[in-house]
């Protein structure tokens, strides 16, 4: 028994061929990037966050732990 929404095999094959990995461009997010003299392994950049928890405008131990955790995430650059 088949579902009423099942595609006939010839249509399913055509749809699969259309979305084949060979025809789809690879995402540039994970490709290296050179910014000036800085070589980044990917294009993932994490902006400053949690500045509201700074003490008198200075980062605390909490920030060091937080940024350390983000550094382990695989992002190429923490700003």
Backbone as JSON Lines, residues from 0, in Angstrom:
{"i":0,"aa":"X","n":[0.85,-1.18,0.0],"ca":[0.0,0.0,0.0],"c":[0.89,1.24,0.0]}
{"i":1,"aa":"X","n":[0.56,2.22,-0.81],"ca":[1.34,3.45,-0.87],"c":[0.5,4.61,-0.38]}
{"i":2,"aa":"X","n":[1.19,5.61,0.08],"ca":[0.53,6.83,0.53],"c":[0.0,7.58,-0.68]}
{"i":3,"aa":"X","n":[-1.09,8.26,-0.53],"ca":[-1.66,9.01,-1.63],"c":[-0.75,10.12,-2.14]}
{"i":4,"aa":"X","n":[0.22,10.53,-1.33],"ca":[1.12,11.6,-1.74],"c":[2.43,11.08,-2.31]}
{"i":5,"aa":"X","n":[2.59,9.77,-2.38],"ca":[3.84,9.21,-2.88],"c":[4.01,9.59,-4.35]}
{"i":6,"aa":"X","n":[5.23,9.9,-4.73],"ca":[5.52,10.25,-6.11],"c":[5.75,8.98,-6.93]}
{"i":7,"aa":"X","n":[5.34,9.0,-8.17],"ca":[5.7,7.89,-9.05],"c":[7.23,7.81,-9.15]}
{"i":8,"aa":"X","n":[7.79,6.61,-9.32],"ca":[9.25,6.45,-9.32],"c":[9.98,7.35,-10.32]}
{"i":9,"aa":"X","n":[9.41,7.55,-11.51],"ca":[10.11,8.38,-12.51],"c":[10.19,9.84,-12.07]}
{"i":10,"aa":"X","n":[9.18,10.33,-11.39],"ca":[9.2,11.71,-10.9],"c":[10.15,11.82,-9.7]}
{"i":11,"aa":"X","n":[10.13,10.83,-8.82],"ca":[11.04,10.84,-7.67],"c":[12.49,10.81,-8.13]}
{"i":12,"aa":"X","n":[12.8,10.02,-9.15],"ca":[14.17,9.96,-9.67],"c":[14.59,11.29,-10.26]}
{"i":13,"aa":"X","n":[13.69,11.94,-10.99],"ca":[14.01,13.24,-11.58],"c":[14.24,14.29,-10.5]}
{"i":14,"aa":"X","n":[13.43,14.25,-9.45],"ca":[13.6,15.2,-8.35],"c":[14.92,14.96,-7.64]}
{"i":15,"aa":"X","n":[15.28,13.71,-7.42],"ca":[16.55,13.39,-6.76],"c":[17.72,13.83,-7.62]}
{"i":16,"aa":"X","n":[17.63,13.64,-8.92],"ca":[18.72,14.05,-9.82],"c":[18.87,15.57,-9.82]}
{"i":17,"aa":"X","n":[17.76,16.27,-9.73],"ca":[17.8,17.74,-9.73],"c":[18.54,18.27,-8.51]}
{"i":18,"aa":"X","n":[18.43,17.58,-7.38],"ca":[19.06,18.03,-6.14],"c":[20.32,17.24,-5.81]}
{"i":19,"aa":"X","n":[20.92,16.66,-6.81],"ca":[22.15,15.9,-6.62],"c":[23.25,16.83,-6.12]}
{"i":20,"aa":"X","n":[24.1,16.34,-5.22],"ca":[25.2,17.15,-4.68],"c":[26.1,17.7,-5.76]}
{"i":21,"aa":"X","n":[26.24,16.99,-6.86],"ca":[27.13,17.44,-7.93],"c":[26.61,18.71,-8.6]}
{"i":22,"aa":"X","n":[25.3,18.93,-8.56],"ca":[24.74,20.09,-9.24],"c":[24.57,21.28,-8.3]}
{"i":23,"aa":"X","n":[24.64,21.04,-7.01],"ca":[24.44,22.12,-6.06],"c":[25.78,22.76,-5.71]}
{"i":24,"aa":"X","n":[25.85,24.08,-5.7],"ca":[27.11,24.73,-5.31],"c":[27.41,24.48,-3.84]}
{"i":25,"aa":"X","n":[28.67,24.34,-3.52],"ca":[29.04,24.12,-2.12],"c":[28.94,25.45,-1.37]}
{"i":26,"aa":"X","n":[28.52,25.42,-0.11],"ca":[28.38,26.66,0.64],"c":[29.75,27.29,0.92]}
{"i":27,"aa":"X","n":[29.82,28.59,0.8],"ca":[31.09,29.28,1.04],"c":[31.33,29.54,2.52]}
{"i":28,"aa":"X","n":[30.35,29.29,3.37],"ca":[30.48,29.54,4.8],"c":[31.67,28.8,5.4]}
{"i":29,"aa":"X","n":[31.95,27.61,4.89],"ca":[33.01,26.79,5.47],"c":[34.3,26.82,4.66]}
{"i":30,"aa":"X","n":[34.42,27.75,3.74],"ca":[35.65,27.87,2.96],"c":[36.56,28.92,3.59]}
{"i":31,"aa":"X","n":[37.87,28.78,3.41],"ca":[38.82,29.75,3.99],"c":[38.6,31.16,3.43]}
{"i":32,"aa":"X","n":[39.03,32.14,4.21],"ca":[38.91,33.55,3.82],"c":[40.15,34.28,4.3]}
{"i":33,"aa":"X","n":[40.69,35.12,3.44],"ca":[41.84,35.95,3.82],"c":[41.34,37.38,4.02]}
{"i":34,"aa":"X","n":[41.61,37.94,5.19],"ca":[41.25,39.33,5.51],"c":[42.56,40.04,5.82]}
{"i":35,"aa":"X","n":[43.03,40.84,4.89],"ca":[44.35,41.47,5.05],"c":[45.41,40.39,5.14]}
{"i":36,"aa":"X","n":[46.14,40.36,6.24],"ca":[47.16,39.34,6.45],"c":[46.66,38.18,7.31]}
{"i":37,"aa":"X","n":[45.39,38.21,7.64],"ca":[44.8,37.19,8.51],"c":[44.11,36.11,7.67]}
{"i":38,"aa":"X","n":[44.51,34.86,7.85],"ca":[43.88,33.73,7.16],"c":[42.9,33.06,8.11]}
{"i":39,"aa":"X","n":[41.63,33.04,7.73],"ca":[40.6,32.39,8.53],"c":[40.28,31.04,7.92]}
{"i":40,"aa":"X","n":[40.07,30.02,8.76],"ca":[39.79,28.68,8.25],"c":[38.37,28.55,7.72]}
{"i":41,"aa":"X","n":[37.46,29.42,8.16],"ca":[36.09,29.46,7.64],"c":[35.61,30.91,7.73]}
{"i":42,"aa":"X","n":[34.37,31.14,7.41],"ca":[33.84,32.51,7.39],"c":[32.87,32.79,8.54]}
{"i":43,"aa":"X","n":[33.0,32.02,9.6],"ca":[32.13,32.18,10.76],"c":[32.77,33.14,11.74]}
{"i":44,"aa":"X","n":[32.08,34.24,12.02],"ca":[32.58,35.28,12.92],"c":[31.53,35.49,14.01]}
{"i":45,"aa":"X","n":[31.98,35.57,15.25],"ca":[31.07,35.81,16.37],"c":[31.32,37.22,16.9]}
{"i":46,"aa":"X","n":[30.27,38.02,16.92],"ca":[30.35,39.4,17.38],"c":[30.33,39.46,18.91]}
{"i":47,"aa":"X","n":[30.73,40.6,19.48],"ca":[30.7,40.75,20.94],"c":[29.28,40.56,21.48]}
{"i":48,"aa":"X","n":[29.2,39.83,22.57],"ca":[27.89,39.59,23.19],"c":[28.03,39.72,24.7]}
{"i":49,"aa":"X","n":[26.92,39.86,25.36],"ca":[26.83,39.89,26.82],"c":[27.61,41.05,27.43]}
{"i":50,"aa":"X","n":[27.7,42.16,26.73],"ca":[28.4,43.32,27.27],"c":[27.64,43.92,28.44]}
{"i":51,"aa":"X","n":[26.36,43.61,28.53],"ca":[25.54,44.14,29.62],"c":[26.0,43.62,30.98]}
{"i":52,"aa":"X","n":[26.74,42.51,30.98],"ca":[27.18,41.94,32.26],"c":[28.59,42.38,32.65]}
{"i":53,"aa":"X","n":[29.15,43.35,31.92],"ca":[30.48,43.87,32.27],"c":[30.4,44.66,33.57]}
{"i":54,"aa":"X","n":[31.49,44.64,34.31],"ca":[31.56,45.37,35.57],"c":[32.37,46.64,35.34]}
{"i":55,"aa":"X","n":[31.71,47.78,35.42],"ca":[32.34,49.08,35.15],"c":[32.99,49.11,33.77]}
{"i":56,"aa":"X","n":[32.35,48.46,32.8],"ca":[32.86,48.46,31.43],"c":[33.98,47.48,31.17]}
{"i":57,"aa":"X","n":[34.36,46.69,32.16],"ca":[35.45,45.73,32.0],"c":[34.9,44.31,32.03]}
{"i":58,"aa":"X","n":[35.56,43.44,31.27],"ca":[35.12,42.05,31.29],"c":[35.52,41.38,32.59]}
{"i":59,"aa":"X","n":[34.75,40.37,32.95],"ca":[34.98,39.65,34.2],"c":[35.4,38.21,33.88]}
{"i":60,"aa":"X","n":[35.57,37.42,34.93],"ca":[35.88,36.01,34.74],"c":[34.78,35.32,33.93]}
{"i":61,"aa":"X","n":[33.55,35.75,34.13],"ca":[32.44,35.17,33.37],"c":[32.67,35.33,31.88]}
{"i":62,"aa":"X","n":[33.13,36.51,31.47],"ca":[33.39,36.76,30.05],"c":[34.5,35.86,29.52]}
{"i":63,"aa":"X","n":[35.54,35.65,30.31],"ca":[36.63,34.77,29.88],"c":[36.13,33.36,29.63]}
{"i":64,"aa":"X","n":[35.29,32.86,30.53],"ca":[34.73,31.53,30.36],"c":[33.82,31.49,29.14]}
{"i":65,"aa":"X","n":[32.99,32.51,29.0],"ca":[32.05,32.57,27.88],"c":[32.8,32.63,26.55]}
{"i":66,"aa":"X","n":[33.78,33.5,26.44],"ca":[34.56,33.61,25.2],"c":[35.36,32.35,24.93]}
{"i":67,"aa":"X","n":[35.87,31.73,25.99],"ca":[36.59,30.46,25.82],"c":[35.69,29.38,25.26]}
{"i":68,"aa":"X","n":[34.47,29.35,25.74],"ca":[33.5,28.38,25.23],"c":[33.23,28.66,23.75]}
{"i":69,"aa":"X","n":[33.04,29.91,23.39],"ca":[32.79,30.26,22.0],"c":[34.0,29.95,21.12]}
{"i":70,"aa":"X","n":[35.2,30.11,21.66],"ca":[36.41,29.82,20.89],"c":[36.48,28.34,20.51]}
{"i":71,"aa":"X","n":[35.89,27.49,21.33],"ca":[35.89,26.06,21.05],"c":[34.79,25.66,20.06]}
{"i":72,"aa":"X","n":[33.95,26.61,19.67],"ca":[32.81,26.3,18.82],"c":[33.18,26.02,17.37]}
{"i":73,"aa":"X","n":[34.36,26.43,16.95],"ca":[34.75,26.24,15.55],"c":[34.67,27.51,14.73]}
{"i":74,"aa":"X","n":[34.2,28.59,15.33],"ca":[34.18,29.87,14.61],"c":[35.62,30.32,14.36]}
{"i":75,"aa":"X","n":[35.84,30.93,13.22],"ca":[37.19,31.34,12.86],"c":[37.64,32.61,13.58]}
{"i":76,"aa":"X","n":[36.69,33.47,13.96],"ca":[37.07,34.76,14.53],"c":[36.07,35.19,15.59]}
{"i":77,"aa":"X","n":[36.59,35.57,16.74],"ca":[35.79,36.2,17.8],"c":[36.21,37.65,17.86]}
{"i":78,"aa":"X","n":[35.25,38.56,17.77],"ca":[35.61,39.98,17.77],"c":[35.38,40.6,19.13]}
